[in-house]
CSV table of C-alpha atoms in Angstrom, one decimal:
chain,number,residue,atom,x,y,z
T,1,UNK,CA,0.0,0.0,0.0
T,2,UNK,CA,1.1,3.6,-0.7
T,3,UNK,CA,0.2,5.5,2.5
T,4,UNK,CA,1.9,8.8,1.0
T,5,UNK,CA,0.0,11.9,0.6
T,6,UNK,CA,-1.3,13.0,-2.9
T,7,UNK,CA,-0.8,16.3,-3.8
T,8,UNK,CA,-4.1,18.0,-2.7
T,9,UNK,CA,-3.5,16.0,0.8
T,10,UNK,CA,-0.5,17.1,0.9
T,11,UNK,CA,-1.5,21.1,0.3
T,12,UNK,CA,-4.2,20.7,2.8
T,13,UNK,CA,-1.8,19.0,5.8
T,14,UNK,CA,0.9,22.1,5.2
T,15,UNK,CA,-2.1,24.6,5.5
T,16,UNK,CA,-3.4,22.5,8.4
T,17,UNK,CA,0.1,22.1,10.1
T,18,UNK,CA,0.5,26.5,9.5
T,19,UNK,CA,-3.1,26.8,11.3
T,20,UNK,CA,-2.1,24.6,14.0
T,21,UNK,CA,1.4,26.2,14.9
T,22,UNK,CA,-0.5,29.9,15.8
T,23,UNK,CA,-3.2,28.0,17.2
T,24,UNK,CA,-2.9,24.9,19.4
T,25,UNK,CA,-0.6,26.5,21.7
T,26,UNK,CA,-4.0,28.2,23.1
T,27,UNK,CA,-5.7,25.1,24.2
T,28,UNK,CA,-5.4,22.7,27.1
T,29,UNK,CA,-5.3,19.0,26.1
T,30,UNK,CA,-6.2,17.6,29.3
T,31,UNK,CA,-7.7,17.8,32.7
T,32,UNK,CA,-11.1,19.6,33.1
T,33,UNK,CA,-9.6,22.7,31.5
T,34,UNK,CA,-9.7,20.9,28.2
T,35,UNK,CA,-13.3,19.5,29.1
T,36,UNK,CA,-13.9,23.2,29.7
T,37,UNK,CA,-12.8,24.2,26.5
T,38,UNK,CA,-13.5,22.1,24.3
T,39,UNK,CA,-17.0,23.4,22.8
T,40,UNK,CA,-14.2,26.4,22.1
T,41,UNK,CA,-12.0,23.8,20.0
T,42,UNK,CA,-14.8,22.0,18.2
T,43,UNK,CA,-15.3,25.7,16.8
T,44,UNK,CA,-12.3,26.7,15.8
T,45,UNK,CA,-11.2,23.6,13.9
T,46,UNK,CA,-14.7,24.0,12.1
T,47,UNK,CA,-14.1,27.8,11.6
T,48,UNK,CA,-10.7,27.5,10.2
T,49,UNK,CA,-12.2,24.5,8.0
T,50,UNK,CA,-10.7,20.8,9.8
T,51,UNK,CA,-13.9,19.7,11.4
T,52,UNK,CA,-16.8,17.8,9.6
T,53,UNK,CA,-14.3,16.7,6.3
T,54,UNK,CA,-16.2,13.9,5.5
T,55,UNK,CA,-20.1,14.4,6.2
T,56,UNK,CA,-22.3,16.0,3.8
T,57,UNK,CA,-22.1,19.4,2.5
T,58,UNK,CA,-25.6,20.2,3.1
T,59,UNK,CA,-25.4,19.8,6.8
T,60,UNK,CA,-22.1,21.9,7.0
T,61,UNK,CA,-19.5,19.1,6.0
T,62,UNK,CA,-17.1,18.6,3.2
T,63,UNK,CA,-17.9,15.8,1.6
T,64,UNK,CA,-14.0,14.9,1.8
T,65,UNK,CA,-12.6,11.2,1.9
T,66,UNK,CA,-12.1,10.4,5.5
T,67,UNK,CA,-8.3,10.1,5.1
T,68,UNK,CA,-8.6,13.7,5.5
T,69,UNK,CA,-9.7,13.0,8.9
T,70,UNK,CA,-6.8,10.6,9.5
T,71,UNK,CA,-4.3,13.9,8.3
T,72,UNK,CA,-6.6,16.0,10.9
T,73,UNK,CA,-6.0,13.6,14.2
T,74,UNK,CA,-2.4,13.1,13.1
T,75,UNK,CA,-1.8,16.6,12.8
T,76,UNK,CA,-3.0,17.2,16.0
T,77,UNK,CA,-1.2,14.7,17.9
T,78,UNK,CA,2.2,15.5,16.1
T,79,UNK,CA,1.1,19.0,17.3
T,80,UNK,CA,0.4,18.6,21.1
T,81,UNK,CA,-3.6,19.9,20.5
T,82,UNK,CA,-6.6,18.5,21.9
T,83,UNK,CA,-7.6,15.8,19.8
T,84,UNK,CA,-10.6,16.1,17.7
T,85,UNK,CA,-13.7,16.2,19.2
T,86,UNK,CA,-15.4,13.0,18.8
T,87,UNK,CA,-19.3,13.1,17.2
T,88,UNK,CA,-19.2,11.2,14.3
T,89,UNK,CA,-21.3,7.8,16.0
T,90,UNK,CA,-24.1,10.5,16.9
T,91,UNK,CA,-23.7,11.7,13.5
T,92,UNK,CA,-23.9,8.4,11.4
T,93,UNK,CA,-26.5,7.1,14.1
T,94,UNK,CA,-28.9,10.8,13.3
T,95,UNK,CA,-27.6,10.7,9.9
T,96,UNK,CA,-28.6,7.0,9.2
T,97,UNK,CA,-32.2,6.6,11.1
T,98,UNK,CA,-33.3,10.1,11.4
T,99,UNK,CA,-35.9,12.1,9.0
T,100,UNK,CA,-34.8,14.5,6.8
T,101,UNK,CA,-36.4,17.1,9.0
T,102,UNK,CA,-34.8,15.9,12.1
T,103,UNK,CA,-31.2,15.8,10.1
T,104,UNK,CA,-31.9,19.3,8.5
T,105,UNK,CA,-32.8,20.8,12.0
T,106,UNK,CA,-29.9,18.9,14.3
T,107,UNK,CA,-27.1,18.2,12.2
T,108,UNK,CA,-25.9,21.7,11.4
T,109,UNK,CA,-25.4,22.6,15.2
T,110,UNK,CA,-23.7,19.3,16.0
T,111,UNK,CA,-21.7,19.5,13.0
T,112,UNK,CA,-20.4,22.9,13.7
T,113,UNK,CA,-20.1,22.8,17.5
T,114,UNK,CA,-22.8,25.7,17.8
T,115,UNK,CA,-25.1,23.2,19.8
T,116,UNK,CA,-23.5,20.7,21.9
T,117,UNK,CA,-24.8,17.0,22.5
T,118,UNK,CA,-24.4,13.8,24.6
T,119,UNK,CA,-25.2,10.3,24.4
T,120,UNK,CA,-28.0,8.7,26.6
T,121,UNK,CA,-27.0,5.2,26.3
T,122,UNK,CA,-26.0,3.5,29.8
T,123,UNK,CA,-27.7,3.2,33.0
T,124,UNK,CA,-26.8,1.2,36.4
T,125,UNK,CA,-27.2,-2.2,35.6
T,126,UNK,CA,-27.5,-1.5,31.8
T,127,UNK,CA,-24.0,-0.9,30.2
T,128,UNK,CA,-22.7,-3.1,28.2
T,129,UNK,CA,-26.0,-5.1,28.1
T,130,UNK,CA,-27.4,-2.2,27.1
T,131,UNK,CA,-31.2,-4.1,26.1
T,132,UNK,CA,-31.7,-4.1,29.7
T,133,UNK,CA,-32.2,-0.4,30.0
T,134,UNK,CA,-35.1,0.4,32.2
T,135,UNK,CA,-35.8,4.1,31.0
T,136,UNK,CA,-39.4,4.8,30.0
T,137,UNK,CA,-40.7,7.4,27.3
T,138,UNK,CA,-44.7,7.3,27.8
T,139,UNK,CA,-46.8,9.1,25.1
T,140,UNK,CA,-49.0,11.3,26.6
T,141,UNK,CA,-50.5,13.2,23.5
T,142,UNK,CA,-48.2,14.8,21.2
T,143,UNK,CA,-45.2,14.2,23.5
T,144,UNK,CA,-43.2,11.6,25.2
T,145,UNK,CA,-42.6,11.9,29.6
T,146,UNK,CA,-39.7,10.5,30.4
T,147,UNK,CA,-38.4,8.4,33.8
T,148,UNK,CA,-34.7,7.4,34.1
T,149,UNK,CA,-31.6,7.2,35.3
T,150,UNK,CA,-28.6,7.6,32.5
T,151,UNK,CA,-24.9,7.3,33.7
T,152,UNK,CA,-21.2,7.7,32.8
T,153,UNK,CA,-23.0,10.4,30.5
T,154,UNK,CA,-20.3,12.3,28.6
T,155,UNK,CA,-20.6,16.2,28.2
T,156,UNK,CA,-23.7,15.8,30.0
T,157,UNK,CA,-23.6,19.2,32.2
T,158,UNK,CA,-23.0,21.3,28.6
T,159,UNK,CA,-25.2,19.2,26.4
T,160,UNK,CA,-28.1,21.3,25.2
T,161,UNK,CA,-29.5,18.1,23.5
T,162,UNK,CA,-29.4,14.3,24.3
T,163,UNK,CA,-29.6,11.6,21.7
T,164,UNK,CA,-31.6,9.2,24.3
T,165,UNK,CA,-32.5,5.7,24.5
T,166,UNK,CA,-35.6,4.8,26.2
T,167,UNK,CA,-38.0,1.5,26.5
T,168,UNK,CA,-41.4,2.8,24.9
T,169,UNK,CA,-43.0,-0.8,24.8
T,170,UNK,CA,-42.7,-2.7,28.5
T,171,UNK,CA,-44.6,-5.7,26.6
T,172,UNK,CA,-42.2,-5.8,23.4
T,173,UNK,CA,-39.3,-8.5,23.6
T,174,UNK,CA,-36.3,-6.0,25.3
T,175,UNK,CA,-34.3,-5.4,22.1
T,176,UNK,CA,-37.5,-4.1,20.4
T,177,UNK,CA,-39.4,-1.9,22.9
T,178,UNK,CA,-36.5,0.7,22.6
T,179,UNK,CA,-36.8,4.3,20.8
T,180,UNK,CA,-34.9,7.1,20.2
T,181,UNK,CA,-35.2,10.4,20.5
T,182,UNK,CA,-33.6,14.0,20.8
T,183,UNK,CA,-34.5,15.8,24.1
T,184,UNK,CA,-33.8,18.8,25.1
T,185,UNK,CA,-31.2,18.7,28.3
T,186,UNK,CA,-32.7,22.4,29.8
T,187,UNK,CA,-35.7,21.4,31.2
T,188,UNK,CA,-36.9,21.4,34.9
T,189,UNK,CA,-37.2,17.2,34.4
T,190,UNK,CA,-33.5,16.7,33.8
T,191,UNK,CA,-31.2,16.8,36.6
T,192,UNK,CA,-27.5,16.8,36.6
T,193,UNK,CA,-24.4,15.1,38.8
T,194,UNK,CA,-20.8,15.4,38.0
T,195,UNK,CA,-18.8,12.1,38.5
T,196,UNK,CA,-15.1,12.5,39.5
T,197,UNK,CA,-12.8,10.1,37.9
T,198,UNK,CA,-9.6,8.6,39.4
T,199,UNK,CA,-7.7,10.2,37.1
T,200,UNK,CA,-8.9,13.7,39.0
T,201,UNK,CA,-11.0,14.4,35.8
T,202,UNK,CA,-14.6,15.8,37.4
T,203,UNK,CA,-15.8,17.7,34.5
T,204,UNK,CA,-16.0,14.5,31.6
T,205,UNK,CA,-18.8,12.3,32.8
T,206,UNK,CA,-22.5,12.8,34.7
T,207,UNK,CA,-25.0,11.4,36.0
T,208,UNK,CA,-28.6,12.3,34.6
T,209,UNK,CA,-32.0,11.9,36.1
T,210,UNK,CA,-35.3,12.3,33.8
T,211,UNK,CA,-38.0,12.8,36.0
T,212,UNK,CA,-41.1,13.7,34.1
T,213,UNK,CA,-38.9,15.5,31.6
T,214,UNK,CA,-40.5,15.7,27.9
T,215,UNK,CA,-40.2,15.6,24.5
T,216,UNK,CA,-42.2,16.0,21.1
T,217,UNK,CA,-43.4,13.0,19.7
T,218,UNK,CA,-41.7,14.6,16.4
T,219,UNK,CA,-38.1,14.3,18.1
T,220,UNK,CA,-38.2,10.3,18.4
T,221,UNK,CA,-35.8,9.0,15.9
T,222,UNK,CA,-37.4,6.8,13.0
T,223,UNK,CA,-40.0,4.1,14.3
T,224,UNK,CA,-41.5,3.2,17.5
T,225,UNK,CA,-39.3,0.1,18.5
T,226,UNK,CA,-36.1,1.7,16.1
T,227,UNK,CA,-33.6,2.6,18.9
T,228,UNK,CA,-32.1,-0.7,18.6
T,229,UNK,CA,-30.9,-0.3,15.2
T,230,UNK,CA,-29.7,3.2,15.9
T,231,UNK,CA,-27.9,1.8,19.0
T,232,UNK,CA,-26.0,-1.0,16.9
T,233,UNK,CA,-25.3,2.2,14.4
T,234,UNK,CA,-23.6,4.2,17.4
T,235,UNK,CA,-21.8,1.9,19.0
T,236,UNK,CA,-20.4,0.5,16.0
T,237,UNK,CA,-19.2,3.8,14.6
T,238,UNK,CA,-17.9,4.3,18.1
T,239,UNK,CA,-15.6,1.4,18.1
T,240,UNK,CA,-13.6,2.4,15.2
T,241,UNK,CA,-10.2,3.7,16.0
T,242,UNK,CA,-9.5,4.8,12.9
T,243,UNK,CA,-12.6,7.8,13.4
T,244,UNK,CA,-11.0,8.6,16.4
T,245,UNK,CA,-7.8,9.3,16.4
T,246,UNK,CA,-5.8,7.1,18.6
T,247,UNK,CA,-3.0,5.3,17.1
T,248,UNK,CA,-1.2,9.0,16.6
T,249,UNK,CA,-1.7,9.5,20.0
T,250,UNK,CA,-0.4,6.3,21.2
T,251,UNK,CA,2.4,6.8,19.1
T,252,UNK,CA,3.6,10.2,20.2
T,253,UNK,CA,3.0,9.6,23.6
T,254,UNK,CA,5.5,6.2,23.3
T,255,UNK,CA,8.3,8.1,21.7
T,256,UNK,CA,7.7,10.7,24.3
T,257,UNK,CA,8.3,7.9,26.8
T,258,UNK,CA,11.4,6.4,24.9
T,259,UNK,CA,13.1,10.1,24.9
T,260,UNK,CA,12.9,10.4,28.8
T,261,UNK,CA,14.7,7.2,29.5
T,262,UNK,CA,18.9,7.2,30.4
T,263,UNK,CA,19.0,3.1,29.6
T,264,UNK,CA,17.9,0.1,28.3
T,265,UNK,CA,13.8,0.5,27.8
T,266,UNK,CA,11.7,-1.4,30.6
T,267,UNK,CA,9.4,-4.4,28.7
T,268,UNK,CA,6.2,-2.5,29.2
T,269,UNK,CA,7.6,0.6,26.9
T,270,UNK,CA,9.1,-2.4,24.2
T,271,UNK,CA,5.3,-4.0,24.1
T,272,UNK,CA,3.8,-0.8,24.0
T,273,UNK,CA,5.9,0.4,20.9
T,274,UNK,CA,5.0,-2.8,18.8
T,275,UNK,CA,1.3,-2.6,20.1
T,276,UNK,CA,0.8,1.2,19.1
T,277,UNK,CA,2.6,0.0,15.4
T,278,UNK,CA,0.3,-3.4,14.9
T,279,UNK,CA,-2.7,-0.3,15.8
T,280,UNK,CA,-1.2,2.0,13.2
T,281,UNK,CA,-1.4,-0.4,10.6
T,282,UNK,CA,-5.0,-1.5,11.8
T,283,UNK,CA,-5.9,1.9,11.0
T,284,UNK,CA,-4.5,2.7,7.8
T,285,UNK,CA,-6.2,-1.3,6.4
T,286,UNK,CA,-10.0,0.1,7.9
T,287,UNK,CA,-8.7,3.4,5.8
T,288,UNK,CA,-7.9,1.8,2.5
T,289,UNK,CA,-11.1,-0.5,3.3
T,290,UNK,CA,-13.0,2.7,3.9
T,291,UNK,CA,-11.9,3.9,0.5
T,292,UNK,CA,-12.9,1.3,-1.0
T,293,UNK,CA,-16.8,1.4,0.0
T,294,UNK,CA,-16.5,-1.0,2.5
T,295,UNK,CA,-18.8,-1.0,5.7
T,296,UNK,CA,-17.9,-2.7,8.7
T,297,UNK,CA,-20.7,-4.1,11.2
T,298,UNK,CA,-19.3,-6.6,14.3
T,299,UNK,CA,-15.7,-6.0,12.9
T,300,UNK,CA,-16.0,-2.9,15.0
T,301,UNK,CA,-15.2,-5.3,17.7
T,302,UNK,CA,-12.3,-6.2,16.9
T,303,UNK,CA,-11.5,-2.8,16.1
T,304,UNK,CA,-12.7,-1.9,19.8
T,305,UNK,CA,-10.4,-4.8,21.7
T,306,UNK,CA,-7.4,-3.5,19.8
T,307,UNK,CA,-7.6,0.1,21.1
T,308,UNK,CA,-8.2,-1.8,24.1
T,309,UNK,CA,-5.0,-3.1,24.3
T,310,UNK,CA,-3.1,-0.8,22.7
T,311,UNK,CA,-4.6,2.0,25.6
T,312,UNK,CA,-3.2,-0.4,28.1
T,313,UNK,CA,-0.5,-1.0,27.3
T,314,UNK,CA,0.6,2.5,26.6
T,315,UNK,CA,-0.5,3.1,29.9
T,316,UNK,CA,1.7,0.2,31.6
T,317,UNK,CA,4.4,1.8,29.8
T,318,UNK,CA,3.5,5.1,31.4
T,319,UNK,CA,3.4,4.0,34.8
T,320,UNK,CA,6.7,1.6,34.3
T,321,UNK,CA,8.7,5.1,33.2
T,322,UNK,CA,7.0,7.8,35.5
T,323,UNK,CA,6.1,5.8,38.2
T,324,UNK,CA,3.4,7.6,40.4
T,325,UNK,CA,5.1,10.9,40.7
T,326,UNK,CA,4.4,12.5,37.4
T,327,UNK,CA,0.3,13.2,37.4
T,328,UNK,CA,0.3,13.4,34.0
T,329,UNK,CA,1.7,10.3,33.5
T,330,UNK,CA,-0.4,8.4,36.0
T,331,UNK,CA,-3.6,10.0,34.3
T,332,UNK,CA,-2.6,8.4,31.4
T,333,UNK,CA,-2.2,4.9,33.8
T,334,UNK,CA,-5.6,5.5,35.4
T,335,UNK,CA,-7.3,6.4,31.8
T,336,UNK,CA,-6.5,3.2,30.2
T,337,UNK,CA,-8.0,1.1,33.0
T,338,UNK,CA,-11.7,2.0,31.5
T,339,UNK,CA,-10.9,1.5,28.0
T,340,UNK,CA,-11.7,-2.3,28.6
T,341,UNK,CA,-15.3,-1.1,30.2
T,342,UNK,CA,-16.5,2.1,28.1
T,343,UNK,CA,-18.2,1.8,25.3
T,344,UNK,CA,-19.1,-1.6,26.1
T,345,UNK,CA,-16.7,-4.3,28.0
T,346,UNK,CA,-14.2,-6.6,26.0
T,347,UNK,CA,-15.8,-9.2,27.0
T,348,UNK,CA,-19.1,-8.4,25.6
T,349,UNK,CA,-16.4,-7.3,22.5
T,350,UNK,CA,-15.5,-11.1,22.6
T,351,UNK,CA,-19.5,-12.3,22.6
T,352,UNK,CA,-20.0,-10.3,19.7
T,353,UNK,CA,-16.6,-11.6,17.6
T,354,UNK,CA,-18.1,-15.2,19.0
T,355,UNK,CA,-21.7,-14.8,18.0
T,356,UNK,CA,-21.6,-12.5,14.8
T,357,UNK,CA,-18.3,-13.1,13.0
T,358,UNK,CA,-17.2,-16.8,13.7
T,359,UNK,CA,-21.0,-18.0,13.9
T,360,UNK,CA,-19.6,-19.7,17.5
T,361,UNK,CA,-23.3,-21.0,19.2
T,362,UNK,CA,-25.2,-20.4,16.3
């Protein structure tokens, strides 16, 4: 494979790599300033014209290839900015199952960062089994009340809309009762709580209450019994390393390790140099797949348990060369201990590989 730039790639990384040397420099990459900030970075990059390169023009994208988001998050990472805000599962899942009206009205805002959003999805005792979700949306004339609980909510205290989940059919088999719908997150029915993370992060996740809150019957997304289908959409756009910028990351953040050391480099630094390289290459086959027209379903699994491993072992390596006296470098430890629970656990990951790609119990 020829992974080298053509020529307009190329002219659009130089102009990119110009933008970012009188820009980045502004912007925390981590901690809750970034998490502060970063409705602030979404709009920049889509000002200056790096956000959105590969969704549709008539929502505010640029209809690009998405190797031009794979120049964007390496950019970035070379760089030292915050990474690229990550909204493209919302997008495909809106973009995919939503009416035109509900695209033409939504999308813009997301697209652009002038309206932000978070995802619904997980409640106690509903993560990665997420079919067991016990949040109700009742019709009750032309809207919908909603009761719940939603947890490990991301964004959730500057979200002015929520693309939810919610059981709408008690009777219905429990993958099939479940809709979607876009509710509005400033009402008096929606309550919020910060959840501090180990890593001293407090401003990244929330807890949510609905308690009577409502929304138009117009906002459910598609069908009455649809939200499955959007779910599988989501989450499988979610799993993707290559939409989200990670091997770069991992990358600069191992060669950042290797130019601290005086001697020989400890075994977690060695595993985590040829894990983040076996990523990289991942990435750039789902590219050239990607190019090709190729869609991925379950193989987002896979995708999801090797950014798994890759996290963790970069952040072995972190510990191994910091130890517990550089924060920063701890963080990074801390961080990676999730990866192998958000966004659904590995082993659920491994059911998945099991039941829908080697036909295992079938």
């Amino acid at each position: 494979m020829d992974f080298r730039d053509a020529p307009q790639e190329a002219e659009f990384r130089s102009r990119l790599r110009a933008w970012l040397a009188e820009t980045a420099g502004r912007f925390p990459t981590s901690g809750d300033d970034y998490w502060a900030r970063q409705g602030e970075w979404h709009r920049a990059l889509y000002a200056a014209g790096f956000f959105g390169l590969s969704w549709p023009k008539e929502f505010g994208g640029h209809e690009l290839p998405p190797v031009y988001d794979v120049i964007v998050d390496e950019e970035l990472a070379l760089a030292g900015a915050p990474p690229r805000p990550s909204l493209g599962y919302l997008v495909h899942g809106l973009g995919r199952h939503g009416g035109k009206e509900l695209q033409q009205r939504f999308l813009p805002g997301m697209i652009d960062g002038t309206q932000r959003w978070c995802q619904g999805f997980s409640e106690p005792g509903a993560g990665s089994d997420l079919a067991s979700l016990r949040t109700t949306a009742t019709r009750d004339g032309d809207h919908y009340v909603v009761h719940g609980h939603k947890i490990w909510t991301s964004y959730s205290d500057v979200a002015d809309w929520c693309l939810l989940l919610a059981r709408t059919d008690p009777a219905a088999p429990r993958h099939k009762g479940i809709s979607a719908f876009v509710i509005a997150m400033d009402q008096p029915g929606v309550q919020q709580r910060p959840l501090a993370m180990i890593s001293g992060v407090t401003r990244e996740f929330g807890q949510v209450f609905f308690d009577g809150a409502t929304v138009p019957a117009d906002q459910m997304v598609g069908e009455p019994g649809d939200g499955w289908k959007l779910a599988m959409t989501v989450v499988g756009h979610e799993r993707e390393p290559s939409t989200l910028g990670y091997a770069a990351r991992y990358g600069k953040l191992v060669r950042q390790l290797a130019a601290r050391l005086d001697g020989p480099a400890p075994a977690e630094l060695v595993w985590a140099a040829v894990h983040t390289e076996m990523l990289r290459l991942h990435v750039r086959r789902r590219l050239s797949e990607q190019l090709d027209g190729v869609v991925h379903g379950p193989d987002g699994s896979l995708d999801k348990l090797l950014m798994t491993w890759v996290d963790q072992s970069v952040g072995h390596a972190a510990l191994a060369v910091g130890g517990t006296d550089d924060t920063e470098l701890l963080g990074s430890y801390l961080y990676s201990r999730a990866q192998s629970v958000m966004g659904g656990t590995s082993q659920i990951q491994k059911n998945i590989i099991a039941a829908r790609i080697l036909g295992l119990g079938v």
